[in-house]
Short mmCIF file of C-alpha atoms and ligand atoms in Angstrom, two decimals:
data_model
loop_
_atom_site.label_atom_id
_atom_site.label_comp_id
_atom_site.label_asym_id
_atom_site.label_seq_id
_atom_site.Cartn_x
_atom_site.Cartn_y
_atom_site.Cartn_z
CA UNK A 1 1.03 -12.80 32.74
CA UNK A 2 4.35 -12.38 30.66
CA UNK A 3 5.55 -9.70 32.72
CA UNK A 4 6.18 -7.57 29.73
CA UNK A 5 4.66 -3.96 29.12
CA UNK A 6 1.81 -3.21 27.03
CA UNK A 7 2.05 -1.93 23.62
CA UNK A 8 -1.07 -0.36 21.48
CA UNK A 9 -0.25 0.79 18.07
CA UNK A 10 -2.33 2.56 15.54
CA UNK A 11 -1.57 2.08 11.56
CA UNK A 12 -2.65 4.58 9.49
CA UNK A 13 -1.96 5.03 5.49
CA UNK A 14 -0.32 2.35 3.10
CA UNK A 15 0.95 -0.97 3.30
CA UNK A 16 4.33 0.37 4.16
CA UNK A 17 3.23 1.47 7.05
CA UNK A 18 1.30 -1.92 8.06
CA UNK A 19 5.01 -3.85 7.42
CA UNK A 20 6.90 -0.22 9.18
CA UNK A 21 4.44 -1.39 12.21
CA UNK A 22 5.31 -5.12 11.98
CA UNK A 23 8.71 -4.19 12.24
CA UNK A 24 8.28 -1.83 15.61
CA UNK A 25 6.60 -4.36 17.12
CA UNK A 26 9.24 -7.05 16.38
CA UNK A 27 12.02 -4.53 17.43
CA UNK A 28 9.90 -3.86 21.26
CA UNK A 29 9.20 -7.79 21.09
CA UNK A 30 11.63 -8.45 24.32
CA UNK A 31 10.21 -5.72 26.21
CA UNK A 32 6.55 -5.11 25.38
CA UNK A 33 3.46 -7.61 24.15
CA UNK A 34 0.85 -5.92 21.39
CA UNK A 35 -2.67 -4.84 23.37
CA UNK A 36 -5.83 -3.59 21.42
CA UNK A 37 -6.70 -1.42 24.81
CA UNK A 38 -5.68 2.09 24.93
CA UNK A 39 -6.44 2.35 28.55
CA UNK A 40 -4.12 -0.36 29.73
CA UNK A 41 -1.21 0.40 27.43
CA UNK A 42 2.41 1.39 28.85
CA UNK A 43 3.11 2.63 25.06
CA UNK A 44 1.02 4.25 22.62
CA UNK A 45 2.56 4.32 19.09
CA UNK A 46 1.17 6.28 16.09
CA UNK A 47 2.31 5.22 12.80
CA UNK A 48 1.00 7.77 10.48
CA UNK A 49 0.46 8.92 6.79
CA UNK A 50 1.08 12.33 5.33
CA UNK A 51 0.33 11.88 1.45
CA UNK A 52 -3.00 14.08 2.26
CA UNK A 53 -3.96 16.40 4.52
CA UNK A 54 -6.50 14.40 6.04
CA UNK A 55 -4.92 11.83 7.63
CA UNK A 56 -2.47 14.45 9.05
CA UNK A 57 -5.45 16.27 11.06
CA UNK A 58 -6.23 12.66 12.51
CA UNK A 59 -2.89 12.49 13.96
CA UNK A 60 -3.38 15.34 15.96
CA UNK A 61 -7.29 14.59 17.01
CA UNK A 62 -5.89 11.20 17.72
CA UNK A 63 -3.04 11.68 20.33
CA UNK A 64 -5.09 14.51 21.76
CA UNK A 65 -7.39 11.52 22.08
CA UNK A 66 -4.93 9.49 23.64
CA UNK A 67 -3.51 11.84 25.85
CA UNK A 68 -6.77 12.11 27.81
CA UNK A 69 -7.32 8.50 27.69
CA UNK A 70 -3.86 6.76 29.02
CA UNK A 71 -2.67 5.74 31.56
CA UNK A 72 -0.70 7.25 34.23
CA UNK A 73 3.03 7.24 33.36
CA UNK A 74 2.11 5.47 29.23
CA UNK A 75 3.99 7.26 26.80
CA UNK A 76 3.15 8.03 23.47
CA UNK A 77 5.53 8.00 20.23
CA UNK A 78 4.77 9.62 16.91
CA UNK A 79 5.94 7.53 13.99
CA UNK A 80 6.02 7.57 10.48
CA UNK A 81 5.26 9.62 7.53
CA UNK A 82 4.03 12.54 9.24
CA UNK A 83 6.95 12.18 11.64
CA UNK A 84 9.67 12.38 8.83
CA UNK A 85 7.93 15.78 7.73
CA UNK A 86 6.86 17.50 10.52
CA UNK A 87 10.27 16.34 12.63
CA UNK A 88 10.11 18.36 16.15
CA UNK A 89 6.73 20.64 14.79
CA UNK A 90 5.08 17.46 16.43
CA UNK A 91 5.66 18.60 20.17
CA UNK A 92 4.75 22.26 19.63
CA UNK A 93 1.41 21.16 18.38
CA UNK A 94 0.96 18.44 21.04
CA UNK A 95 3.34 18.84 23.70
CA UNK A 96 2.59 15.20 25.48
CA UNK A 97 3.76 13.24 22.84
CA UNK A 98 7.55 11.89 24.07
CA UNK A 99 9.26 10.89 20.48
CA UNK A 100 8.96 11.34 17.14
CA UNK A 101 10.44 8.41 15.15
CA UNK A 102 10.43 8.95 10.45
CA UNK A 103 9.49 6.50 8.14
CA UNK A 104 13.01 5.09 7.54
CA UNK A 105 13.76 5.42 10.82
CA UNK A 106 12.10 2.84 12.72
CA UNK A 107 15.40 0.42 13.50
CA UNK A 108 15.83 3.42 15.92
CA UNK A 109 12.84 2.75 17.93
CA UNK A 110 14.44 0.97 21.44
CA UNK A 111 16.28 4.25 21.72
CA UNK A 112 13.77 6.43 21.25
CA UNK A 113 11.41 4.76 23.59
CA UNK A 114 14.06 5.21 25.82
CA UNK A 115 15.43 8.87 25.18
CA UNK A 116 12.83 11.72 26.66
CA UNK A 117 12.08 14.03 23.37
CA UNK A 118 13.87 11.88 21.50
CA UNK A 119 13.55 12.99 17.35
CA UNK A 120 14.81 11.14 14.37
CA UNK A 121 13.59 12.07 11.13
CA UNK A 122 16.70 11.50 8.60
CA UNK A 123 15.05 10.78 5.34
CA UNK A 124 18.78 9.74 3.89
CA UNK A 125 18.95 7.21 6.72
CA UNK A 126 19.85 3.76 5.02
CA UNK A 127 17.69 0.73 6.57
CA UNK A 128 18.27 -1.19 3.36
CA UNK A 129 20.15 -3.96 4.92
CA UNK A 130 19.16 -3.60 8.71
CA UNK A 131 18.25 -7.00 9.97
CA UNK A 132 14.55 -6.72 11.77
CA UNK A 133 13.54 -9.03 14.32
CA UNK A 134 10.62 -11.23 12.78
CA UNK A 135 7.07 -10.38 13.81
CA UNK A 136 4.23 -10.86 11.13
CA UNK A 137 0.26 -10.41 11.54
CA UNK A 138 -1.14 -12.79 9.59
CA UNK A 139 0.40 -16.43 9.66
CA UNK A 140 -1.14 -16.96 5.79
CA UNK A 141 0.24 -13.86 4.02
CA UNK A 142 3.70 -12.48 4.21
CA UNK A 143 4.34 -8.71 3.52
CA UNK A 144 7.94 -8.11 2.33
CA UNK A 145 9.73 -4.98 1.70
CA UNK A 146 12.03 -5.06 -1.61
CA UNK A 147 13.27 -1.40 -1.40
CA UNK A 148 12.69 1.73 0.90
CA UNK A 149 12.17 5.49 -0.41
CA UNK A 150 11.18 6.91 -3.85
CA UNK A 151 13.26 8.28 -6.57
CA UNK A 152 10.00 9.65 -8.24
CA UNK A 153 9.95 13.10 -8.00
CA UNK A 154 5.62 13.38 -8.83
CA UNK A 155 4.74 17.20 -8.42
CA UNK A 156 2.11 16.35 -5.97
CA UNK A 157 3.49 13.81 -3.97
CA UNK A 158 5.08 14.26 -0.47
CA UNK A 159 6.36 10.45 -0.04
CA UNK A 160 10.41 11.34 -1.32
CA UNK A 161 10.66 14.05 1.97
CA UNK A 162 9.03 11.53 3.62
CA UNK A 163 10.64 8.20 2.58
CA UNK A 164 14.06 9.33 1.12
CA UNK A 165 15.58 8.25 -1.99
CA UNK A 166 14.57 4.81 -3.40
CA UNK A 167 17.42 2.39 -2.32
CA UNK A 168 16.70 -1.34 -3.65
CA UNK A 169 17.33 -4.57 -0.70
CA UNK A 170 19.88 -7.05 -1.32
CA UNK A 171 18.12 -10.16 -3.07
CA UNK A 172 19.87 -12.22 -1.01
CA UNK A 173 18.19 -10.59 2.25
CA UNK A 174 14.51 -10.70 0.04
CA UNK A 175 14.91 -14.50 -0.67
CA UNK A 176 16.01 -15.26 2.67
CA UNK A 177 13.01 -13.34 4.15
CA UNK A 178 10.27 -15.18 1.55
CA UNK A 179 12.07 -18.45 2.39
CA UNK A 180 11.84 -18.09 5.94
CA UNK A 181 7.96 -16.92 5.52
CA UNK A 182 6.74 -19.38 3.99
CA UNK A 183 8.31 -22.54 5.51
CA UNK A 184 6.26 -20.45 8.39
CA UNK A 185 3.26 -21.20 6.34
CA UNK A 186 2.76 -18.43 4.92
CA UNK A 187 1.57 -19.44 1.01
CA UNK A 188 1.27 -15.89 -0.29
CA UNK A 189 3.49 -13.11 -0.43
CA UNK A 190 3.18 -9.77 -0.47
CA UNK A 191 5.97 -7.63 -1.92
CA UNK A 192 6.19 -3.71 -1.23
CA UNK A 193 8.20 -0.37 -2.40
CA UNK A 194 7.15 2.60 -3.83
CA UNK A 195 8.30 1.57 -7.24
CA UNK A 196 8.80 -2.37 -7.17
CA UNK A 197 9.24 -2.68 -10.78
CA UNK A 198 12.26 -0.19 -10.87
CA UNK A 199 13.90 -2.56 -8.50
CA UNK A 200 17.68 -3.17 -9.12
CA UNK A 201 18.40 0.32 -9.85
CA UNK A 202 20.37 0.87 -7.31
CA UNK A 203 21.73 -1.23 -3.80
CA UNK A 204 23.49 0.62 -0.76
CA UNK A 205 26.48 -2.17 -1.14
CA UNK A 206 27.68 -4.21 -3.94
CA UNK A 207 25.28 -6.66 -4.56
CA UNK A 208 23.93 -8.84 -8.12
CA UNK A 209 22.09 -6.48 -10.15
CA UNK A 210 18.64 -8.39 -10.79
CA UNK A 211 15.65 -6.12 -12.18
CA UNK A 212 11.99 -6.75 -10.40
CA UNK A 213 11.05 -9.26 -12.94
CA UNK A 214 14.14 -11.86 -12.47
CA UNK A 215 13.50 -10.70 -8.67
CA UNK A 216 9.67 -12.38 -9.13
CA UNK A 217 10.90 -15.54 -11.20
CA UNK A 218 13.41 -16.16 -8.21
CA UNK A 219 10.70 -15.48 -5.39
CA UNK A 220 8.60 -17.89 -8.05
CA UNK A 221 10.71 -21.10 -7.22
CA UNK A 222 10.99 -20.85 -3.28
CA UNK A 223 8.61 -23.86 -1.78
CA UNK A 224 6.16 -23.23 -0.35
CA UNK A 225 5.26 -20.02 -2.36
CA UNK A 226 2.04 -20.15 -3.83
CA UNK A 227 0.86 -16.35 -4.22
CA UNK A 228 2.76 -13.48 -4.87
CA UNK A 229 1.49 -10.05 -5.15
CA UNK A 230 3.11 -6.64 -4.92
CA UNK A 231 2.62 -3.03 -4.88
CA UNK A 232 2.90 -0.34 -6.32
CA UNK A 233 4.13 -0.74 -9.76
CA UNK A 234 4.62 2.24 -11.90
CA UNK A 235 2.90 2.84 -15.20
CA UNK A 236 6.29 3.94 -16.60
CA UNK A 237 8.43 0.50 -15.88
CA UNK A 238 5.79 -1.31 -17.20
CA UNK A 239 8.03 -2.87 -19.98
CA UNK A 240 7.12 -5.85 -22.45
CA UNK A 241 9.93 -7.82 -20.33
CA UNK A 242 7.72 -7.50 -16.60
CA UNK A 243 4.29 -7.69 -18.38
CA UNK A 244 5.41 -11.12 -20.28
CA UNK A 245 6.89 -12.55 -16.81
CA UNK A 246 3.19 -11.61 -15.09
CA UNK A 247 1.68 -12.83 -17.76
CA UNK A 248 2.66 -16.14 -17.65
CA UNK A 249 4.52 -17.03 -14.47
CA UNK A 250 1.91 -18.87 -12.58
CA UNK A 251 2.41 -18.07 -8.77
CA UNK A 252 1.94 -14.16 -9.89
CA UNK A 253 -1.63 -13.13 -8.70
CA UNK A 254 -3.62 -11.58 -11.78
CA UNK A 255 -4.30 -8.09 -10.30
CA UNK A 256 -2.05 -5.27 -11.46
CA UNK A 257 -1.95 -1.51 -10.07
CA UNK A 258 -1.69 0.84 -12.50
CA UNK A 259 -1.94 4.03 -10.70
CA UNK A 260 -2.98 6.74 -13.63
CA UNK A 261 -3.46 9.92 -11.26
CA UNK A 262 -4.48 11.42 -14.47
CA UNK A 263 -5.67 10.66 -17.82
CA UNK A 264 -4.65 13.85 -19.74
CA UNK A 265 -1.36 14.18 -21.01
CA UNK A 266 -0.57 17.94 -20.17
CA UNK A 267 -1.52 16.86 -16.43
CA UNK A 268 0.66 13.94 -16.15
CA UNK A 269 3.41 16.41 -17.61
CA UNK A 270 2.93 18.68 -14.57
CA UNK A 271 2.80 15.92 -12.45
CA UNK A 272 5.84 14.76 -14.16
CA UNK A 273 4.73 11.12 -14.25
CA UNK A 274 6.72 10.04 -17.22
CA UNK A 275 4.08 9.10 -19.51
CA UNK A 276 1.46 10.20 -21.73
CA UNK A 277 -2.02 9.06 -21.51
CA UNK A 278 -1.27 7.02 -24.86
CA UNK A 279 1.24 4.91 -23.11
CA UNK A 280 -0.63 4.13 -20.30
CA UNK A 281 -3.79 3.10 -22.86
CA UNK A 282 -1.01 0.79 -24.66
CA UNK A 283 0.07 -0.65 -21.16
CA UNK A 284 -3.21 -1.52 -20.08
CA UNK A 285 -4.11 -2.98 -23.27
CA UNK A 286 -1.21 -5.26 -23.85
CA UNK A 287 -1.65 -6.89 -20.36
CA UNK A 288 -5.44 -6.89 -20.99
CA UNK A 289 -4.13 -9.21 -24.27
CA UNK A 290 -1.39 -10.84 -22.86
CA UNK A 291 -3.89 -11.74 -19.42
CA UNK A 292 -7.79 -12.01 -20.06
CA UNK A 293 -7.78 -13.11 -16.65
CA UNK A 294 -6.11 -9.95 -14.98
CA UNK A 295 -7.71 -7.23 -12.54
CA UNK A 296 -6.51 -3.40 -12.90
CA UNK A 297 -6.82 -1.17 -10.02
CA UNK A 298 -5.67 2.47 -10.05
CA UNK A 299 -5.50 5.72 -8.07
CA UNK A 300 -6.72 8.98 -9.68
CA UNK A 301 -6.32 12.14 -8.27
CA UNK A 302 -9.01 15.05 -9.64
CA UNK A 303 -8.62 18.57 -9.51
CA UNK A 304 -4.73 18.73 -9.82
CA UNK A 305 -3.67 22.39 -10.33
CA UNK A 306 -4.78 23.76 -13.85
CA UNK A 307 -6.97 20.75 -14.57
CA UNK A 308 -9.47 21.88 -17.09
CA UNK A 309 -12.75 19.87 -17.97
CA UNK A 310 -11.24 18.19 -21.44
CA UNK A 311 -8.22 17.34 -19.10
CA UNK A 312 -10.95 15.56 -16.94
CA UNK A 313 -12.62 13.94 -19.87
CA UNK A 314 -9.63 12.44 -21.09
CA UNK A 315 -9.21 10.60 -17.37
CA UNK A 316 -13.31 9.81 -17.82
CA UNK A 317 -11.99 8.39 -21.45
CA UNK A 318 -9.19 6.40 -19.59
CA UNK A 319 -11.69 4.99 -17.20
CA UNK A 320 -14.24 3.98 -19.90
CA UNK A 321 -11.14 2.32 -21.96
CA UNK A 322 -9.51 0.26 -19.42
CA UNK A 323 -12.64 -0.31 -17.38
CA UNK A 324 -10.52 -0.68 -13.74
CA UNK A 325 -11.90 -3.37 -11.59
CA UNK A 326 -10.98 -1.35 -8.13
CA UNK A 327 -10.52 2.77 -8.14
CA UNK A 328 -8.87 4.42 -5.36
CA UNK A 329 -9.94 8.28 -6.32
CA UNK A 330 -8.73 11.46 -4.54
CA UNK A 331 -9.39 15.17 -4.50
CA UNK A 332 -5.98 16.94 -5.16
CA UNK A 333 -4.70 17.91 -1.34
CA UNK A 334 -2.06 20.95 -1.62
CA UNK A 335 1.28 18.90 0.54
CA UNK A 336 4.20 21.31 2.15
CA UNK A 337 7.11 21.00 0.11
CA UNK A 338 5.54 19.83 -2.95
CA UNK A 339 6.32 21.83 -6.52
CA UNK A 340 2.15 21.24 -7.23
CA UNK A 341 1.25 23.22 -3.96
CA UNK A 342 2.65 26.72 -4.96
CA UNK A 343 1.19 26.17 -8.26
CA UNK A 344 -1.42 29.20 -8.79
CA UNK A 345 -3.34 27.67 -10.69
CA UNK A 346 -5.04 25.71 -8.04
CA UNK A 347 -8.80 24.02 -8.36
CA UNK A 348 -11.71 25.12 -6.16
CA UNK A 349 -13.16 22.55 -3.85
CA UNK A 350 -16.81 22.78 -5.65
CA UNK A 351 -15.05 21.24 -8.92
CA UNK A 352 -13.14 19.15 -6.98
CA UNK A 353 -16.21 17.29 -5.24
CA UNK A 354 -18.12 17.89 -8.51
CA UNK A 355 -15.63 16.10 -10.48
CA UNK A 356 -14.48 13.51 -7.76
CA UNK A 357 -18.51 12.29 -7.63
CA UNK A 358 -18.79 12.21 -11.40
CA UNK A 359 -15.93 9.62 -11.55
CA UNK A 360 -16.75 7.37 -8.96
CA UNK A 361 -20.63 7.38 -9.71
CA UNK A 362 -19.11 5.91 -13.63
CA UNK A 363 -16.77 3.45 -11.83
CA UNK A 364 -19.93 1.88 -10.02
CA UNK A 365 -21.80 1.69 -12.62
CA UNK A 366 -18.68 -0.08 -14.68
CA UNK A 367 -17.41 -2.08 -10.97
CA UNK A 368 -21.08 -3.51 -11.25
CA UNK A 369 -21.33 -4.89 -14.50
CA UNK A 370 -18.29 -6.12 -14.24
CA UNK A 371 -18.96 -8.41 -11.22
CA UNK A 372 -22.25 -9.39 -12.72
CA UNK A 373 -20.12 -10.86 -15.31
CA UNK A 374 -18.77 -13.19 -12.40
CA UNK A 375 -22.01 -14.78 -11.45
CA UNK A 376 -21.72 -18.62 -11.44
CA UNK A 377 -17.89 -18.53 -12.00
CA UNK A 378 -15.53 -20.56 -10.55
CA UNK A 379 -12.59 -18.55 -9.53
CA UNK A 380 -9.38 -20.27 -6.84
CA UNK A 381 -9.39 -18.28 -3.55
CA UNK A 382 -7.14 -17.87 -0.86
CA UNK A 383 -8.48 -18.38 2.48
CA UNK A 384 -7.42 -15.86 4.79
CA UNK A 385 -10.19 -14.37 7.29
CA UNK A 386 -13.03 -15.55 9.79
CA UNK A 387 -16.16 -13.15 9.52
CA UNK A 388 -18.78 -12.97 12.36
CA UNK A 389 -21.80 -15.81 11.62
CA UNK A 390 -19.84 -18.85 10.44
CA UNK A 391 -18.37 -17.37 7.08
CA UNK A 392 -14.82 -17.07 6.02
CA UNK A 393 -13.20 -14.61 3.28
CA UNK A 394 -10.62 -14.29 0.83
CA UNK A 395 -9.08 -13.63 -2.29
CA UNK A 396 -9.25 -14.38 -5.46
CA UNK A 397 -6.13 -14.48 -7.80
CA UNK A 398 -7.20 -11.59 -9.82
CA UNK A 399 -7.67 -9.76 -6.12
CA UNK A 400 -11.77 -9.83 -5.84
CA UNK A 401 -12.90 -10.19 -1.85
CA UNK A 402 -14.90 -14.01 -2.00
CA UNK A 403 -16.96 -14.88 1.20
CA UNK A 404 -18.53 -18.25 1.93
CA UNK A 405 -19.83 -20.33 4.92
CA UNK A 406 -16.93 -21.65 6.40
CA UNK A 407 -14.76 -22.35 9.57
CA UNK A 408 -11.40 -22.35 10.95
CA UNK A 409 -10.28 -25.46 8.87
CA UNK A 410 -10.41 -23.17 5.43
CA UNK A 411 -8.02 -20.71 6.76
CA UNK A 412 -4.40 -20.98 4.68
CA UNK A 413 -6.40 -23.30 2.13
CA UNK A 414 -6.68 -22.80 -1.58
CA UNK A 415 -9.95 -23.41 -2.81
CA UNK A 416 -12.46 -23.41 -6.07
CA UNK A 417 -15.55 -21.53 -5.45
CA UNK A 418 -18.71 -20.65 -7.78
CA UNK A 419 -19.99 -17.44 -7.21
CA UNK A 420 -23.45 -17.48 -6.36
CA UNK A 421 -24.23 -13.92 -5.31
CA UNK A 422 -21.81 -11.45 -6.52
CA UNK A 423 -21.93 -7.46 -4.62
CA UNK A 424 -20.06 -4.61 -5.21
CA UNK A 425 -17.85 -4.95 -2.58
CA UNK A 426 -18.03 -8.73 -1.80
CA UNK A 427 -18.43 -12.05 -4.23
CA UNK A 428 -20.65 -14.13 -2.11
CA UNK A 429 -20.23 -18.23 -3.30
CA UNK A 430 -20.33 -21.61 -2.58
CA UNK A 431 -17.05 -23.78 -2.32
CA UNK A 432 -17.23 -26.46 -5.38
N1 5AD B 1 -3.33 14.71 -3.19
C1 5AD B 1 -4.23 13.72 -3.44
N2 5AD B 1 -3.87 12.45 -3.62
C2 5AD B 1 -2.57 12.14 -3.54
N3 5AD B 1 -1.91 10.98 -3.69
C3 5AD B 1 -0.59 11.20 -3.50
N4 5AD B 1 -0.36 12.49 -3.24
C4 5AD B 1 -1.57 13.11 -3.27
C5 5AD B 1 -2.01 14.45 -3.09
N5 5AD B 1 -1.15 15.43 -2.85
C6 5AD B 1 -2.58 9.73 -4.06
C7 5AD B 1 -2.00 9.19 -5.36
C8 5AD B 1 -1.21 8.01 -4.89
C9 5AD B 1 -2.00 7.55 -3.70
C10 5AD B 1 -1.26 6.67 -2.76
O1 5AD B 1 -2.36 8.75 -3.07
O2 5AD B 1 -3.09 8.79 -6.18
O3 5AD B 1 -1.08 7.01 -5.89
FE1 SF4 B 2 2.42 5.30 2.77
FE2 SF4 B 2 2.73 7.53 1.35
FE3 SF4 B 2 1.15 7.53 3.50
FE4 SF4 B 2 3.80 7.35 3.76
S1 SF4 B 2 2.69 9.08 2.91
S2 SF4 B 2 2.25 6.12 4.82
S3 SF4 B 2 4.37 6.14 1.98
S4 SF4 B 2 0.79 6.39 1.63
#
């Protein structure tokens, strides 16, 4: 026994959130040890999501959950997205819970475990340079922030009351992080913002402006780096500059996001996006040209207020041009203090669902001829995962899921694999 209390955290949302929750449990290292059991935890952390309404419910089903379950004396902390946006609203709808820590907040968290009631929710709170104590969760893959909040102002989107305004890291502080990561081991690395390739715009102190894709030739050259991925680009930034450094830098992994959210121009006005659905079809095409190997993923969000059914033919035309590898596809969810939710023109759920099911049912069809086309390829994966029965998993450059038979030893290894058997959501193969 260490001696030290029990931690259990719950991550919920984006892969902010999963690096937010590295760095709480690095900050409570000295005083409390990570447990997966509720029931023996003397801290019970919620690190939640707010970008739809969903996940927000779950917050509240979940501490109620909690609540019942703990232990005498264990107290529970609300963190996160949902945090920054409901602020103190959090104890009148669940009076237990002790503190309620923001997204951008999270250096605070020794005080707030410490403080009864204890709220902090400033969404202009600057964590840009704030040194975190090291804690990661995988030893083979390192998740790296390169700036904190948004700048975007998307009609629909919650994340700027949430996050704050987009403030880029030092890339002194980035490069010192990816060094120290991967003479840990850690081969690939995983950068994260809301907007990674508007990074440079703007730095809390005076540091060397460098835009994201000097920022990825310098992460390029650190030994020991053999992967490096990042999310979320944005469809606007997507300049012939960053697509020719993807393109042919190497150590970049082949699998771009390129979330549409729509593919009809007069929608991605109202969602003021930036871009028209011919710039995004231009995008997609030049990296298709510039990268045969490359994998696009997206998100799409149906049923944004006043969408009409040519507006959702032009995103089913978007889908049947670029052909996306991996969709992430939402029902518009009305968010507090968005300009999109007192919009009157708002969709019924019916179309919604009706509209939502028409687009995935064509991405399946599309997601399966496309891995079809990978049968008895040979694609380089990264090792990364044991699954139950002897098999290990990971990832391709170009971001597919690859399983084979396979033990510890193949963990943090790079190998060539021929697919043998490939599935929707898995590419089952043999190593070569
Ligand atoms: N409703 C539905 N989906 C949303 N997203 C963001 N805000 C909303 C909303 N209000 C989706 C977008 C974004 C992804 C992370 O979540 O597609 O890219
Ligand atoms: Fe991530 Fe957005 Fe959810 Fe916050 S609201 S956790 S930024 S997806």
């Amino acid at each position: 026994m260490s001696g030290k209390k029990r931690l259990f955290i719950e991550t919920l949302g984006c892969a902010m959130n999963v690096r937010d929750t590295e760095h709480i449990i690095a900050e409570l290292e000295g005083d409390y040890e990570v447990t997966k059991e509720i029931k023996e935890a003397d801290l019970i952390l919620i690190n939640t999501c707010s970008v739809r309404e969903r996940p927000v419910h779950k917050l509240f089903s979940e501490v109620g959950a909690y609540e019942k379950i703990k232990k005498q004396g264990a107290k529970i902390g609300v963190c996160g997205c949902t945090a920054s946006h409901l602020g103190s609203d959090v104890f009148k709808r669940a009076p237990y819970v002790d503190f309620v820590l923001g997204a951008r907040n999270i250096s605070k968290i020794k005080t707030a475990v410490k403080t009864p009631k204890f709220v902090s929710v400033d969404i202009n709170h600057d964590e840009s340079e704030y040194a975190f104590g090291d804690f990661r969760s995988s030893p083979y893959k390192s998740f790296v922030n390169i700036m904190i909040g948004c700048d975007k102002k998307c009609t629909y989107c919650i994340v700027p009351q949430t996050r704050g305004d987009e403030i880029s890291i030092p890339s002194n502080i980035i490069l010192n992080e990816v060094a120290k990561a991967a003479s840990n081991g850690a081969k690939e690395i995983f950068l994260l913002g809301q907007n990674v390739n508007n990074y440079g715009k703007r730095f809390s102190g005076n540091h060397d402006k460098i835009d994201f894709s000097d920022l990825l030739n310098l992460i390029s050259k650190v030994d020991g780096v053999e992967r490096i991925r990042f999310t979320s680009p944005h469809p606007l930034h997507m300049d012939d500059k960053f697509l020719q450094e993807f393109s042919s830098n190497p150590k970049i992994c082949k699998s771009m996001h390129m979330p549409l959210q729509s593919g009809s121009t007069s929608i991605l006005k109202a969602m003021k996006r930036g871009y028209t659905k011919e710039w995004f079809l231009d995008r997609a095409a030049k990296l298709r040209e510039l990268c045969p190997s490359v994998s696009i993923s997206t998100d799409i969000i149906v049923a944004f207020p006043g969408e009409s059914d040519e507006d959702f033919a032009d995103t089913m035309d978007v889908l049947e041009k670029v052909r996306f590898e991996q969709l992430f596809s939402f029902k518009y969810s009305a968010r507090p203090l968005t300009p999109a939710a007192t919009m009157t023109n708002q969709i019924s759920d019916e179309v919604a669902s009706k509209r939502l099911a028409t687009l995935q049912a064509r991405h399946t069809v599309i997601l399966d001829e496309i891995v079809e086309s990978m049968r008895d390829m040979v694609f380089e994966v990264y090792f990364e995962e044991l699954r139950a029965g002897g098999y290990v998993v990971g990832r391709t450059s170009n971001n597919f899921l690859v399983q084979v038979k396979g033990s510890e030893e193949l963990l943090g290894k790079l190998a060539n694999v021929k697919i043998t058997d490939p599935k929707r959501m898995v590419l089952y193969g043999q190593i070569i």
